[in-house]
Amino acid sequence: MNSDLSVKTLTLSNPYKIKKMGTSGLRQKQEVYNQPLFLEQFVQGAASYFSEITERENIAENNKTILLGGDPRMSNKKRIDTIARILIGNGFRVMIAKKGLASTPAMSNGICKLKVAGGIILTASHNPYTDVGIKINNADGSPALEEAANRMHDLQNSVSEVKIADQSALNNGKYTEYVDIIKLYTELLDKIFDFNEMKSDLKKFNLKGAFDPMFGAGGPFAEAVFIDALGMDTRMIRSEPREDLGGRDEKGEPLHPEPDFDYIKELIQLNGSGGYDIVSAWDSDVDRRLNGGSGFFVESADEFTLFAKYSDLINIETLFENTIYFCRSTVTADTIDKMENFLKSKFSRREVKIVETPTGFKWIAELGNWGVEESNGVGNPYIREKDGIFASVFLLKILLKTGKTVKELVEDIWKEFGRVYFTRGEISGSDDTEKEQLARILNNAAEFEGKRFKTLTLESAGSWDYIHPVTGKTASKGAAWVLKFSSGNTIKARFSGTGSSGYTLRVYCSKYDTRYDIPKSHITQPMKEAFDEFLRAGGFNRKSEKYIDANQPDIYKR
Ligand code: G1P
Ligand code: ZN
């Protein structure tokens, strides 16, 4: 041991039973993470995991470094210090994002650029500040997959002692280095999009932007990109990172730093004014986005079709060896699927595959990270995470290249390929027997085949398994229930894997139509009603309530 390092051993007399990491790390309430020695036990398990992989991969002793950073939520900065001390106590060096502040995509990029052995990202993403989350990422910047989560879970639950370095290790450059993660990230975007070119186009066309980082990690990143690097005429709202991510609403409920219509009232107003060519909101760790402009908001899946159409602007062919994978999660609107022939002829020198994946971006990440989720996540194929600011800059680049508005761009796609009308609802509660009942009804849905629910007939019911496009094996079973109703009306459902308590059944309605300008509710309402009726027939009496209409207001009124 080095003489300048003092390491203590903490003995856990009563270790916790730590849950396995879910869709995106381990999310728990503040009170859970704040229990004495809980974080310490969690991190000791993660440190043992990192020790195993660095050993297995023969990583040189001096490269045993882990990158740390996260969103600004309450106590994260303090947690980063504790995590750093435990990693150092376990023989690692740490690099810490300045002020502890980093977006998930910037961490992914930082892990690669700094060539570290992995990263720990502190964020509960779009959940309110009352939740805490910790994600573990691999040396290539991607989130830990199932196998890693299992191993870590075992290790975390067999911890009896925690090795923790003294506070002074955080001020010793030999063990701790503070890094400018924002600069590294801005350099990445510059390489992808060519900021000089965009800057001069912006001068010519004078586009204006309004951006809402929702008091999360995004503010300093957005300022660095849109104001400092691009010199854009920019209106920023809620841009300073805050511990309480905006605090509570008038009813006393904590605000969700989530770019959904429910939570971005001011941005909706600004967009409605028509004075901004591009508007964006990002969640707390900036891996989700909601984009729009000139009075229009664009749905996640629709925006991805736009990105697919213009993917040569980001040199997509250079990023994939043989096959270019365009991915969407199974519950996401399948508009990209309608573009298959177009993409095949556009990228004729490569094989093009459209892949339907389970929920969780890790499935898209492993195929090259070029894909989309309905929950406002889109990949940046230069890294291995979703990336909100990447999406906004890409949209801006397309606006500058085409001279069209966001609405014109999306309508062009719908006119050419048709439109998938889509909405997402949910039923949530805290009662486990309700959850079991819902699962039972959905598992037995085939019993209702041929039966009419309001205006729609259930034609088939089953569940969807993921056949991996590379291995050909079933990589995930029962990732969603699928109910096919008459006339192409499709409802999918699955339980949320990111909540910190209770259950949430997510309900997804979609229908393809070659006409694009029908008021959305005309198409989605019959599906909502049919699904509620179907649940009632199975004995469940609550309605699926929160339909956010997938962030697309009915712009086409009749
Ligand atoms: C939610 C989203 C899903 C996303 C995940 C992590 O998961 O629905 O698309 O991958 O957050 O950002 P869920 O709560 O539905 O399991
Ligand atoms: Zn997020």
PDB file of C-alpha atoms and ligand atoms in Angstrom, residues 125-126 283 285-288, ligand 2:
ATOM      1  CA  SER A 125     -32.917  10.199 -14.939  1.00  0.00           C
ATOM      2  CA  HIS A 126     -36.381  11.718 -15.342  1.00  0.00           C
ATOM      3  CA  ASP A 283     -34.396  15.190 -18.768  1.00  0.00           C
ATOM      4  CA  ASP A 285     -29.284  13.364 -17.203  1.00  0.00           C
ATOM      5  CA  VAL A 286     -29.866  14.646 -20.750  1.00  0.00           C
ATOM      6  CA  ASP A 287     -30.369  11.310 -22.452  1.00  0.00           C
ATOM      7  CA  ARG A 288     -33.986  12.099 -23.336  1.00  0.00           C
TER       8      ARG A 288
HETATM    9 ZN    ZN B   2     -32.501  10.052 -18.514  1.00  0.00          ZN
END
